CSV table of C-alpha atoms in Angstrom, one decimal:
chain,number,residue,atom,x,y,z
A,19,UNK,CA,161.5,54.5,-72.9
A,20,UNK,CA,157.8,55.2,-72.6
A,21,UNK,CA,154.8,52.9,-72.5
A,22,UNK,CA,152.4,52.1,-75.3
A,23,UNK,CA,153.4,48.8,-76.9
A,24,UNK,CA,150.6,46.6,-78.0
A,25,UNK,CA,153.0,43.6,-77.9
A,26,UNK,CA,153.7,43.3,-74.2
A,27,UNK,CA,151.8,43.4,-71.0
A,28,UNK,CA,152.8,44.8,-67.7
A,29,UNK,CA,153.9,42.2,-65.1
A,30,UNK,CA,151.9,41.3,-62.0
A,31,UNK,CA,152.9,42.9,-58.7
A,32,UNK,CA,154.9,39.8,-57.9
A,33,UNK,CA,156.8,40.3,-61.1
A,34,UNK,CA,157.6,43.9,-60.2
A,35,UNK,CA,159.0,42.9,-56.9
A,36,UNK,CA,161.8,40.9,-58.5
A,37,UNK,CA,165.2,42.3,-57.6
A,38,UNK,CA,166.8,44.2,-60.4
A,39,UNK,CA,170.2,42.5,-59.7
A,40,UNK,CA,168.7,39.1,-60.3
A,41,UNK,CA,167.2,40.3,-63.6
A,42,UNK,CA,170.5,41.7,-64.7
A,43,UNK,CA,172.2,38.5,-63.8
A,44,UNK,CA,169.9,36.7,-66.2
A,45,UNK,CA,170.5,39.2,-68.9
A,46,UNK,CA,174.3,38.9,-68.4
A,47,UNK,CA,174.2,35.2,-68.9
A,48,UNK,CA,172.1,35.5,-72.0
A,49,UNK,CA,174.2,38.1,-73.8
A,50,UNK,CA,177.7,37.7,-75.0
A,51,UNK,CA,180.4,40.0,-73.6
A,52,UNK,CA,180.3,43.5,-75.2
A,53,UNK,CA,182.3,46.7,-75.0
A,54,UNK,CA,183.2,49.0,-72.1
A,55,UNK,CA,182.4,52.7,-72.4
A,56,UNK,CA,183.1,55.8,-70.3
A,57,UNK,CA,180.6,58.5,-69.8
A,58,UNK,CA,182.7,60.8,-71.9
A,59,UNK,CA,182.2,58.5,-74.8
A,60,UNK,CA,178.5,57.9,-74.1
A,61,UNK,CA,177.8,61.7,-74.0
A,62,UNK,CA,179.1,62.0,-77.6
A,63,UNK,CA,176.1,60.0,-78.9
A,64,UNK,CA,173.4,62.5,-78.0
A,65,UNK,CA,171.5,63.3,-81.1
A,66,UNK,CA,168.7,61.7,-83.0
A,67,UNK,CA,171.0,60.4,-85.7
A,68,UNK,CA,173.4,58.9,-83.2
A,69,UNK,CA,171.8,58.1,-79.8
A,70,UNK,CA,173.0,55.9,-77.0
A,71,UNK,CA,171.4,55.7,-73.6
A,72,UNK,CA,172.1,53.9,-70.4
A,73,UNK,CA,169.8,51.6,-68.3
A,74,UNK,CA,171.2,50.0,-65.2
A,75,UNK,CA,174.8,50.7,-66.3
A,76,UNK,CA,174.2,48.9,-69.6
A,77,UNK,CA,174.7,50.9,-72.8
A,78,UNK,CA,172.2,50.7,-75.7
A,79,UNK,CA,172.5,52.1,-79.1
A,80,UNK,CA,168.9,52.9,-80.0
A,81,UNK,CA,169.7,55.0,-83.1
A,82,UNK,CA,167.8,52.5,-85.4
A,83,UNK,CA,165.0,51.7,-83.0
A,84,UNK,CA,162.2,53.1,-85.2
A,85,UNK,CA,159.3,51.3,-83.5
A,86,UNK,CA,159.8,52.4,-79.9
A,87,UNK,CA,156.3,52.2,-78.3
A,88,UNK,CA,156.8,55.5,-76.4
A,89,UNK,CA,157.8,57.3,-79.6
A,90,UNK,CA,161.1,58.6,-81.0
A,91,UNK,CA,161.2,61.9,-79.2
A,92,UNK,CA,161.5,60.2,-75.8
A,93,UNK,CA,164.6,58.4,-77.0
A,94,UNK,CA,166.0,61.6,-78.4
A,95,UNK,CA,165.5,63.4,-75.0
A,96,UNK,CA,167.6,60.8,-73.2
A,97,UNK,CA,170.3,60.3,-75.8
A,98,UNK,CA,173.7,60.3,-74.2
A,99,UNK,CA,172.2,60.1,-70.7
A,100,UNK,CA,171.3,57.7,-67.9
A,101,UNK,CA,167.7,56.7,-68.5
A,102,UNK,CA,167.5,54.2,-65.6
A,103,UNK,CA,165.1,56.0,-63.3
A,104,UNK,CA,162.8,57.2,-66.2
A,105,UNK,CA,162.8,53.6,-67.6
A,106,UNK,CA,161.6,52.1,-64.3
A,107,UNK,CA,159.0,54.9,-63.8
A,108,UNK,CA,157.5,54.5,-67.2
A,109,UNK,CA,157.8,50.7,-67.7
A,110,UNK,CA,156.5,47.8,-65.5
A,111,UNK,CA,160.1,46.3,-65.3
A,112,UNK,CA,163.2,45.6,-67.4
A,113,UNK,CA,162.3,41.9,-67.6
A,114,UNK,CA,159.2,42.7,-69.6
A,115,UNK,CA,161.0,44.6,-72.4
A,116,UNK,CA,164.1,42.5,-72.3
A,117,UNK,CA,163.5,41.1,-75.8
A,118,UNK,CA,163.2,44.7,-77.2
A,119,UNK,CA,166.4,45.9,-75.5
A,120,UNK,CA,168.6,42.9,-76.3
A,121,UNK,CA,169.3,43.8,-80.0
A,122,UNK,CA,170.5,47.3,-79.0
A,123,UNK,CA,172.8,46.3,-76.2
A,124,UNK,CA,176.4,47.2,-77.0
A,125,UNK,CA,178.3,47.2,-73.7
A,126,UNK,CA,178.6,48.4,-70.2
A,127,UNK,CA,179.5,51.7,-68.4
A,128,UNK,CA,182.9,52.1,-67.0
A,129,UNK,CA,182.8,54.5,-64.0
A,130,UNK,CA,185.1,57.5,-64.6
A,131,UNK,CA,186.0,60.3,-62.2
A,132,UNK,CA,184.3,62.8,-64.5
A,133,UNK,CA,180.9,61.3,-63.8
A,134,UNK,CA,180.0,61.9,-60.2
A,135,UNK,CA,176.4,61.1,-59.1
A,136,UNK,CA,175.6,63.7,-56.5
A,137,UNK,CA,172.1,62.3,-56.1
A,138,UNK,CA,173.0,58.6,-55.5
A,139,UNK,CA,171.6,58.6,-51.9
A,140,UNK,CA,168.4,60.2,-53.0
A,141,UNK,CA,168.1,57.7,-55.9
A,142,UNK,CA,168.5,54.8,-53.5
A,143,UNK,CA,165.9,56.2,-51.0
A,144,UNK,CA,163.5,56.8,-53.9
A,145,UNK,CA,163.9,53.2,-55.1
A,146,UNK,CA,163.2,52.0,-51.5
A,147,UNK,CA,160.0,54.1,-51.6
A,148,UNK,CA,159.0,52.6,-55.0
A,149,UNK,CA,159.5,49.1,-53.6
A,150,UNK,CA,157.4,50.1,-50.5
A,151,UNK,CA,154.6,51.2,-52.8
A,152,UNK,CA,154.8,47.9,-54.6
A,153,UNK,CA,154.7,46.0,-51.3
A,154,UNK,CA,151.6,48.0,-50.2
A,155,UNK,CA,149.9,47.1,-53.5
A,156,UNK,CA,149.5,50.8,-54.4
A,157,UNK,CA,150.0,49.9,-58.1
A,158,UNK,CA,146.9,47.6,-58.0
A,159,UNK,CA,143.8,49.3,-59.5
A,160,UNK,CA,140.3,49.3,-58.0
A,161,UNK,CA,138.0,48.0,-60.7
A,162,UNK,CA,135.0,49.4,-58.8
A,163,UNK,CA,136.5,52.9,-58.9
A,164,UNK,CA,137.2,52.9,-62.6
A,165,UNK,CA,133.8,51.3,-63.4
A,166,UNK,CA,132.1,54.1,-61.5
A,167,UNK,CA,134.3,56.7,-63.3
A,168,UNK,CA,133.3,55.4,-66.7
A,169,UNK,CA,129.6,55.1,-65.9
A,170,UNK,CA,129.4,58.7,-64.6
A,171,UNK,CA,131.0,60.0,-67.8
A,172,UNK,CA,128.4,58.1,-69.8
A,173,UNK,CA,125.6,59.5,-67.7
A,174,UNK,CA,126.9,63.0,-68.1
A,175,UNK,CA,126.9,62.7,-71.9
A,176,UNK,CA,123.5,61.1,-71.9
A,177,UNK,CA,122.2,63.9,-69.7
A,178,UNK,CA,123.4,66.5,-72.2
A,179,UNK,CA,121.5,64.8,-75.1
A,180,UNK,CA,118.4,64.2,-72.8
A,181,UNK,CA,118.1,67.8,-71.8
A,182,UNK,CA,118.3,69.1,-75.4
A,183,UNK,CA,115.8,66.5,-76.7
A,184,UNK,CA,113.4,66.6,-73.8
A,185,UNK,CA,113.3,70.3,-72.9
A,186,UNK,CA,114.3,72.0,-76.2
A,187,UNK,CA,116.9,74.7,-76.9
A,188,UNK,CA,115.8,77.5,-74.4
A,189,UNK,CA,118.7,79.1,-72.7
A,190,UNK,CA,118.3,77.1,-69.4
A,191,UNK,CA,118.3,73.6,-71.1
A,192,UNK,CA,121.0,74.8,-73.5
A,193,UNK,CA,123.2,75.9,-70.7
A,194,UNK,CA,122.6,72.6,-68.8
A,195,UNK,CA,123.5,70.6,-72.0
A,196,UNK,CA,126.7,72.5,-72.4
A,197,UNK,CA,127.6,72.0,-68.7
A,198,UNK,CA,126.9,68.3,-68.8
A,199,UNK,CA,128.7,67.7,-72.1
A,200,UNK,CA,131.8,69.8,-71.0
A,201,UNK,CA,131.9,67.9,-67.8
A,202,UNK,CA,131.7,64.6,-69.6
A,203,UNK,CA,134.5,65.7,-72.0
A,204,UNK,CA,136.7,66.9,-69.1
A,205,UNK,CA,136.2,63.8,-67.0
A,206,UNK,CA,136.9,61.7,-70.1
A,207,UNK,CA,140.2,63.5,-70.3
A,208,UNK,CA,141.1,62.1,-66.9
A,209,UNK,CA,139.9,58.5,-67.5
A,210,UNK,CA,141.7,58.3,-70.9
A,211,UNK,CA,144.8,59.6,-69.0
A,212,UNK,CA,144.4,56.5,-66.7
A,213,UNK,CA,144.2,54.1,-69.6
A,214,UNK,CA,147.1,55.8,-71.4
A,215,UNK,CA,149.3,55.3,-68.3
A,216,UNK,CA,148.4,51.6,-68.2
A,217,UNK,CA,147.1,52.0,-64.7
A,218,UNK,CA,143.7,50.4,-65.0
A,219,UNK,CA,144.3,46.8,-66.4
A,220,UNK,CA,147.2,44.4,-66.0
A,221,UNK,CA,146.8,43.5,-69.7
A,222,UNK,CA,148.1,46.4,-71.7
A,223,UNK,CA,145.9,45.5,-74.7
A,224,UNK,CA,142.8,46.4,-72.6
A,225,UNK,CA,144.3,49.7,-71.6
A,226,UNK,CA,145.1,50.5,-75.2
A,227,UNK,CA,141.6,49.5,-76.4
A,228,UNK,CA,139.8,51.5,-73.8
A,229,UNK,CA,142.2,54.4,-74.3
A,230,UNK,CA,141.4,54.5,-78.0
A,231,UNK,CA,137.7,54.1,-77.4
A,232,UNK,CA,137.3,56.8,-74.7
A,233,UNK,CA,139.6,59.5,-76.2
A,234,UNK,CA,138.2,58.8,-79.6
A,235,UNK,CA,134.5,58.1,-79.2
A,236,UNK,CA,133.9,60.4,-76.3
A,237,UNK,CA,136.4,63.2,-77.0
A,238,UNK,CA,137.1,62.9,-80.8
A,239,UNK,CA,140.9,62.8,-80.3
A,240,UNK,CA,143.7,60.4,-81.2
A,241,UNK,CA,145.3,58.1,-78.5
A,242,UNK,CA,148.6,58.0,-80.4
A,243,UNK,CA,148.7,61.8,-80.5
A,244,UNK,CA,148.2,61.9,-76.7
A,245,UNK,CA,150.9,59.3,-76.2
A,246,UNK,CA,153.3,61.2,-78.4
A,247,UNK,CA,152.9,64.4,-76.5
A,248,UNK,CA,152.3,63.1,-73.0
A,249,UNK,CA,155.3,60.7,-72.7
A,250,UNK,CA,157.6,63.5,-73.6
A,251,UNK,CA,156.1,65.6,-70.9
A,252,UNK,CA,156.5,62.9,-68.2
A,253,UNK,CA,160.1,62.0,-69.2
A,254,UNK,CA,161.4,65.6,-69.1
A,255,UNK,CA,158.8,67.9,-67.4
A,256,UNK,CA,159.3,71.6,-67.8
A,257,UNK,CA,162.6,71.0,-69.6
A,258,UNK,CA,163.1,73.6,-72.3
A,259,UNK,CA,162.9,72.3,-75.9
A,260,UNK,CA,162.0,68.8,-74.6
A,261,UNK,CA,158.7,69.0,-72.8
A,262,UNK,CA,156.0,69.9,-75.4
A,263,UNK,CA,154.2,72.0,-72.8
A,264,UNK,CA,157.1,74.5,-72.7
A,265,UNK,CA,157.2,74.8,-76.5
A,266,UNK,CA,154.6,77.5,-76.7
A,267,UNK,CA,156.7,80.5,-77.7
A,268,UNK,CA,154.5,81.6,-80.5
A,269,UNK,CA,151.9,82.5,-77.9
A,270,UNK,CA,153.5,82.4,-74.4
A,271,UNK,CA,156.9,82.6,-72.8
A,272,UNK,CA,157.3,80.6,-69.6
A,273,UNK,CA,159.7,80.7,-66.7
A,274,UNK,CA,162.8,83.0,-66.5
A,275,UNK,CA,164.9,81.6,-69.3
A,276,UNK,CA,162.5,81.3,-72.3
A,277,UNK,CA,161.6,85.1,-72.0
A,278,UNK,CA,165.2,86.1,-72.4
A,279,UNK,CA,165.7,83.8,-75.4
A,280,UNK,CA,162.5,85.0,-77.0
A,281,UNK,CA,163.6,88.7,-76.4
A,282,UNK,CA,166.9,88.2,-78.2
A,283,UNK,CA,165.1,86.4,-81.1
A,284,UNK,CA,162.5,89.2,-81.4
A,285,UNK,CA,165.1,92.0,-81.2
A,286,UNK,CA,167.0,90.4,-84.0
A,287,UNK,CA,164.2,89.2,-86.3
A,288,UNK,CA,161.3,91.3,-85.3
A,289,UNK,CA,158.7,91.5,-82.6
A,290,UNK,CA,156.1,88.8,-82.2
A,291,UNK,CA,153.2,88.9,-79.7
A,292,UNK,CA,153.3,91.4,-76.9
A,293,UNK,CA,154.2,88.8,-74.3
A,294,UNK,CA,154.1,91.5,-71.6
A,295,UNK,CA,150.3,91.2,-71.9
A,296,UNK,CA,150.2,87.4,-72.0
A,297,UNK,CA,148.5,87.2,-68.5
A,298,UNK,CA,145.6,89.1,-70.1
A,299,UNK,CA,145.3,87.4,-73.4
A,300,UNK,CA,145.5,84.1,-71.6
A,301,UNK,CA,141.7,84.5,-71.1
A,302,UNK,CA,141.4,84.4,-74.9
A,303,UNK,CA,144.0,81.8,-75.7
A,304,UNK,CA,143.1,79.2,-73.1
A,305,UNK,CA,139.5,78.8,-74.1
A,306,UNK,CA,140.5,78.6,-77.8
A,307,UNK,CA,143.1,75.9,-77.2
A,308,UNK,CA,140.8,73.0,-77.8
A,309,UNK,CA,138.4,74.2,-80.5
A,310,UNK,CA,141.1,76.0,-82.6
A,311,UNK,CA,144.3,74.0,-82.1
A,312,UNK,CA,144.0,70.6,-80.4
A,313,UNK,CA,140.9,69.5,-82.2
A,314,UNK,CA,142.7,69.8,-85.6
A,315,UNK,CA,146.2,68.8,-84.5
A,316,UNK,CA,145.0,65.5,-83.1
A,317,UNK,CA,143.1,64.6,-86.4
A,318,UNK,CA,146.1,65.7,-88.5
A,319,UNK,CA,148.4,63.5,-86.4
A,320,UNK,CA,146.3,60.4,-86.9
A,321,UNK,CA,146.1,61.0,-90.6
A,322,UNK,CA,149.8,61.7,-91.1
A,323,UNK,CA,150.8,58.6,-89.1
A,324,UNK,CA,148.2,56.3,-90.6
A,325,UNK,CA,146.6,55.6,-87.2
A,326,UNK,CA,143.5,54.0,-88.6
A,327,UNK,CA,142.0,52.7,-85.3
A,328,UNK,CA,142.3,56.2,-83.8
A,329,UNK,CA,140.6,57.7,-86.9
A,330,UNK,CA,137.9,55.1,-86.7
A,331,UNK,CA,137.1,55.9,-83.0
A,332,UNK,CA,137.3,59.7,-83.4
A,333,UNK,CA,135.2,59.5,-86.5
A,334,UNK,CA,132.4,57.9,-84.5
A,335,UNK,CA,132.4,60.9,-82.1
A,336,UNK,CA,131.7,63.3,-85.0
A,337,UNK,CA,129.2,60.9,-86.6
A,338,UNK,CA,127.4,60.6,-83.2
A,339,UNK,CA,127.4,64.3,-82.5
A,340,UNK,CA,126.4,65.5,-85.9
A,341,UNK,CA,123.7,62.9,-86.3
A,342,UNK,CA,121.8,63.7,-83.1
A,343,UNK,CA,122.5,67.4,-82.3
A,344,UNK,CA,121.4,68.8,-85.7
A,345,UNK,CA,118.0,67.2,-85.1
A,346,UNK,CA,117.3,69.9,-82.5
A,347,UNK,CA,119.6,72.8,-83.3
A,348,UNK,CA,120.4,72.4,-87.0
A,349,UNK,CA,123.8,71.9,-88.5
A,350,UNK,CA,125.1,75.4,-87.8
A,351,UNK,CA,123.7,75.2,-84.3
A,352,UNK,CA,125.5,71.9,-83.8
A,353,UNK,CA,128.8,73.4,-84.9
A,354,UNK,CA,128.3,76.3,-82.5
A,355,UNK,CA,127.4,74.0,-79.7
A,356,UNK,CA,130.5,71.9,-80.2
A,357,UNK,CA,132.6,75.0,-80.3
A,358,UNK,CA,131.1,76.2,-77.0
A,359,UNK,CA,131.6,72.8,-75.4
A,360,UNK,CA,135.3,72.8,-76.5
A,361,UNK,CA,135.8,76.3,-75.1
A,362,UNK,CA,134.7,75.2,-71.6
A,363,UNK,CA,136.4,71.8,-71.9
A,364,UNK,CA,139.7,73.5,-73.0
A,365,UNK,CA,139.6,76.1,-70.2
A,366,UNK,CA,139.0,73.4,-67.6
A,367,UNK,CA,141.9,71.4,-68.9
A,368,UNK,CA,144.3,74.3,-69.1
A,369,UNK,CA,143.5,75.5,-65.6
A,370,UNK,CA,144.2,72.1,-64.1
A,371,UNK,CA,147.2,71.2,-66.2
A,372,UNK,CA,149.0,74.5,-66.0
A,373,UNK,CA,148.4,75.2,-62.3
A,374,UNK,CA,150.7,72.3,-61.6
A,375,UNK,CA,153.5,73.1,-63.9
A,376,UNK,CA,153.7,76.6,-65.5
A,377,UNK,CA,154.2,78.2,-62.1
A,378,UNK,CA,157.2,75.9,-61.4
A,379,UNK,CA,160.8,75.9,-62.5
A,380,UNK,CA,161.2,75.9,-66.3
A,381,UNK,CA,164.9,75.2,-67.2
A,382,UNK,CA,167.3,73.4,-69.5
A,383,UNK,CA,168.0,69.8,-69.0
A,384,UNK,CA,170.2,68.8,-66.1
A,385,UNK,CA,171.6,65.4,-66.9
A,386,UNK,CA,172.8,64.8,-63.4
A,387,UNK,CA,169.5,65.5,-61.7
A,388,UNK,CA,167.7,62.5,-60.3
A,389,UNK,CA,164.1,61.6,-61.3
A,390,UNK,CA,162.8,62.6,-57.9
A,391,UNK,CA,164.5,66.0,-57.9
A,392,UNK,CA,163.5,66.7,-61.5
A,393,UNK,CA,159.8,66.0,-60.8
A,394,UNK,CA,159.8,68.1,-57.6
A,395,UNK,CA,161.3,71.1,-59.5
A,396,UNK,CA,158.6,70.9,-62.1
A,397,UNK,CA,155.5,70.0,-60.2
A,398,UNK,CA,153.2,71.1,-57.3
A,399,UNK,CA,150.0,69.9,-55.8
A,400,UNK,CA,146.5,71.3,-55.1
A,401,UNK,CA,144.8,70.5,-51.7
A,402,UNK,CA,142.8,67.4,-51.4
A,403,UNK,CA,139.0,67.5,-51.2
A,404,UNK,CA,136.2,65.5,-52.8
A,405,UNK,CA,135.5,68.3,-55.3
A,406,UNK,CA,139.2,68.9,-56.0
A,407,UNK,CA,139.8,65.2,-56.6
A,408,UNK,CA,136.8,65.0,-59.0
A,409,UNK,CA,137.5,68.3,-60.8
A,410,UNK,CA,141.2,67.5,-61.4
A,411,UNK,CA,140.9,63.8,-61.9
A,412,UNK,CA,143.2,63.4,-58.9
A,413,UNK,CA,145.8,65.4,-60.6
A,414,UNK,CA,145.8,67.6,-57.6
A,415,UNK,CA,148.3,65.0,-56.5
A,416,UNK,CA,150.5,65.9,-59.5
A,417,UNK,CA,153.8,65.4,-57.6
A,418,UNK,CA,152.9,61.8,-56.7
A,419,UNK,CA,151.6,61.1,-60.2
A,420,UNK,CA,154.8,62.3,-61.8
A,421,UNK,CA,156.9,60.3,-59.5
A,422,UNK,CA,154.8,57.2,-60.1
A,423,UNK,CA,153.1,57.6,-63.5
A,424,UNK,CA,151.6,54.1,-63.5
A,425,UNK,CA,150.1,54.3,-60.0
A,426,UNK,CA,146.2,54.3,-60.2
A,427,UNK,CA,145.1,57.8,-59.3
A,428,UNK,CA,142.9,56.7,-56.4
A,429,UNK,CA,146.0,55.5,-54.6
A,430,UNK,CA,148.1,58.7,-55.1
A,431,UNK,CA,147.1,60.2,-51.7
A,432,UNK,CA,148.2,57.1,-49.9
A,433,UNK,CA,151.9,57.5,-50.9
A,434,UNK,CA,151.9,61.3,-50.2
A,435,UNK,CA,153.1,61.2,-46.6
A,436,UNK,CA,156.1,59.1,-47.6
A,437,UNK,CA,156.9,61.5,-50.5
A,438,UNK,CA,156.7,64.5,-48.1
A,439,UNK,CA,159.0,62.7,-45.6
A,440,UNK,CA,161.6,62.1,-48.4
A,441,UNK,CA,161.4,65.8,-49.4
A,442,UNK,CA,162.1,66.9,-45.8
A,443,UNK,CA,165.0,64.5,-45.6
A,444,UNK,CA,166.7,66.1,-48.6
A,445,UNK,CA,165.5,69.7,-48.0
A,446,UNK,CA,163.4,69.8,-51.2
A,447,UNK,CA,160.2,72.0,-51.3
A,448,UNK,CA,156.9,70.2,-51.4
A,449,UNK,CA,154.3,72.7,-52.5
A,450,UNK,CA,150.6,72.3,-51.9
A,451,UNK,CA,148.1,75.1,-52.6
A,452,UNK,CA,144.4,75.8,-52.4
A,453,UNK,CA,142.8,75.5,-55.8
A,454,UNK,CA,141.9,79.2,-56.1
A,455,UNK,CA,145.5,80.2,-55.4
A,456,UNK,CA,146.8,77.6,-57.8
A,457,UNK,CA,144.7,79.0,-60.7
A,458,UNK,CA,145.6,82.6,-59.8
A,459,UNK,CA,149.3,81.7,-59.7
A,460,UNK,CA,149.1,80.9,-63.4
A,461,UNK,CA,148.4,84.5,-64.2
A,462,UNK,CA,151.0,85.8,-61.8
A,463,UNK,CA,153.6,83.5,-63.4
A,464,UNK,CA,152.7,84.6,-66.9
A,465,UNK,CA,152.8,88.3,-65.8
A,466,UNK,CA,156.3,87.9,-64.3
A,467,UNK,CA,157.6,86.1,-67.4
A,468,UNK,CA,156.0,88.7,-69.7
A,469,UNK,CA,157.6,91.6,-67.8
A,470,UNK,CA,161.0,89.8,-68.0
A,471,UNK,CA,160.6,89.5,-71.8
A,472,UNK,CA,159.6,93.2,-72.1
A,473,UNK,CA,162.5,94.5,-70.0
A,474,UNK,CA,165.1,92.4,-72.0
A,475,UNK,CA,163.5,93.3,-75.3
A,476,UNK,CA,163.6,97.0,-74.6
A,477,UNK,CA,167.2,96.9,-73.4
A,478,UNK,CA,168.3,95.1,-76.6
A,479,UNK,CA,166.4,97.5,-78.8
A,480,UNK,CA,167.8,100.6,-77.0
A,481,UNK,CA,171.3,99.2,-77.2
A,482,UNK,CA,170.8,98.6,-80.9
A,483,UNK,CA,169.6,102.2,-81.4
A,484,UNK,CA,172.5,103.6,-79.5
A,485,UNK,CA,175.0,101.7,-81.8
A,486,UNK,CA,173.5,103.3,-84.9
C-alpha cells in the first residue's frame, strides 16, 4: 500500500489498461495453490503484530513486510480489511508490484454470508470511471505545465533575494521579500506534492529525485516525512486515529466524536486546553504550525530514520538562506525573517488543507465503505478560477484528487463532471464552495466542535460533583 519505492516504476498508460482479470490469471499460474480464508478469519489479523490484508480477493500476510515503500502505518490501517480499491488508487497497477506481493501471498478469500458488500455497484461504476480516465489519458502529465510551475517558483525565490539585495531592508522591500518568499514556499508545497504522488514523470526515480530536491532545497523539509504522513491521510482520510490530520487533540478537537472522547478523558485526568475557544486561538496556532512544529519535526524524522539524502537537500536550504540573508539583515535578522516567512507559509497551507477536510465528517473507520464513499465523506471542493487554481495548487479539486491521487493536477477538472454524475446516481453530496466561505467554515466547524466538548465536559464534571 502506498507509493514511494525507488525500485519500481509506474507503468505506461497502456500497461494500466490491462484487465485485472488477465493479470490475476498470470499470478495464479505462477503461484502454487494456497489456503482458503473466510472474512471472519481475516478480520482476526488486524493489528501491527499480526496483519493480513486482501487485494483482489487474494490474502496477504504483511506482518513481516518491514520495507513497504508507503510506510508501515498504511499497512496497519488496512490490517484485516479489503485494500483493493486503495491499492489501485495509490499504485500504478498490481502487475508492477507483483514481485513484492508474491512472498506474502497466503491464500484466497472464501465469500461468507457474514461479509456483504453493500457498495459493490458503486465500486463497479467507480472502476469504470477509472478506466475511462485512463482511456482519456487523464493520467498523462503535461511537461509544459510542470516546467512552468517549477520556473515560477524559482523566479519567486530569486525575486525575494533580489528585492532585499537591490532595495535594502526598508519596510516596503522587506514586505515584498516576505511575500515573494512565502509564495515560493507555498507553491513549492504544491509542486513537491505532485512529485510525491508520482504524477509528473513516468519514471518513479525522477519523481523521487525532484521530490527530495524541491521539498528539501526550496522548503527545508524531508520527503520521507511527507510520504509517511501524507500516504496515511490519503488511505484513510478523516478516519479517527488513522489519518494524522485528525490526531491533533493536544490542540484541537475535530468533528462530533473526538470532542466527546476528549471531554471524557479531560474529566477523568484533568482539563487540557479550553477547546471551546479553539476557533479563536486557531489564529495563533495556525501561523505557528510551520515555524514551531513542522520545521523541527521534519528534521527530527530525517535524523531518526537515517534519511541522509533528505538531510543533504534540506541542509542546502539552510546553508543557502543563512549564507545570503545575513549579508543584508544580520544573523538575528535572518532568523526573524525565516520565522515570518514560515508564519505566512504555514497559514497559507493550513487554510487550503483544512478547508477541504476539517469541515467534513470525522469518524471511525468503516471497513465496508467503498473508496468513493469514504473520500466523498471526508472531502469538499473550492470553486474553480485561475486564482483559486494557483493559490491552492489545484487542490480546490480535492474530491477528484482524493479519488485519483496520481492524476496530474492540471487534469483534475476534466474528470469533475463524471464524478458529479456518479455522486448524483448514488445520492451522495458533492460539495463545492467559494473560497471565502470555505475558509470561514473552518472557524465555524472548530466552534461547533469546541462547544460540543465544553457541554460534554461540564455535564461530566457536574455529574461527578453530584456523586460526591
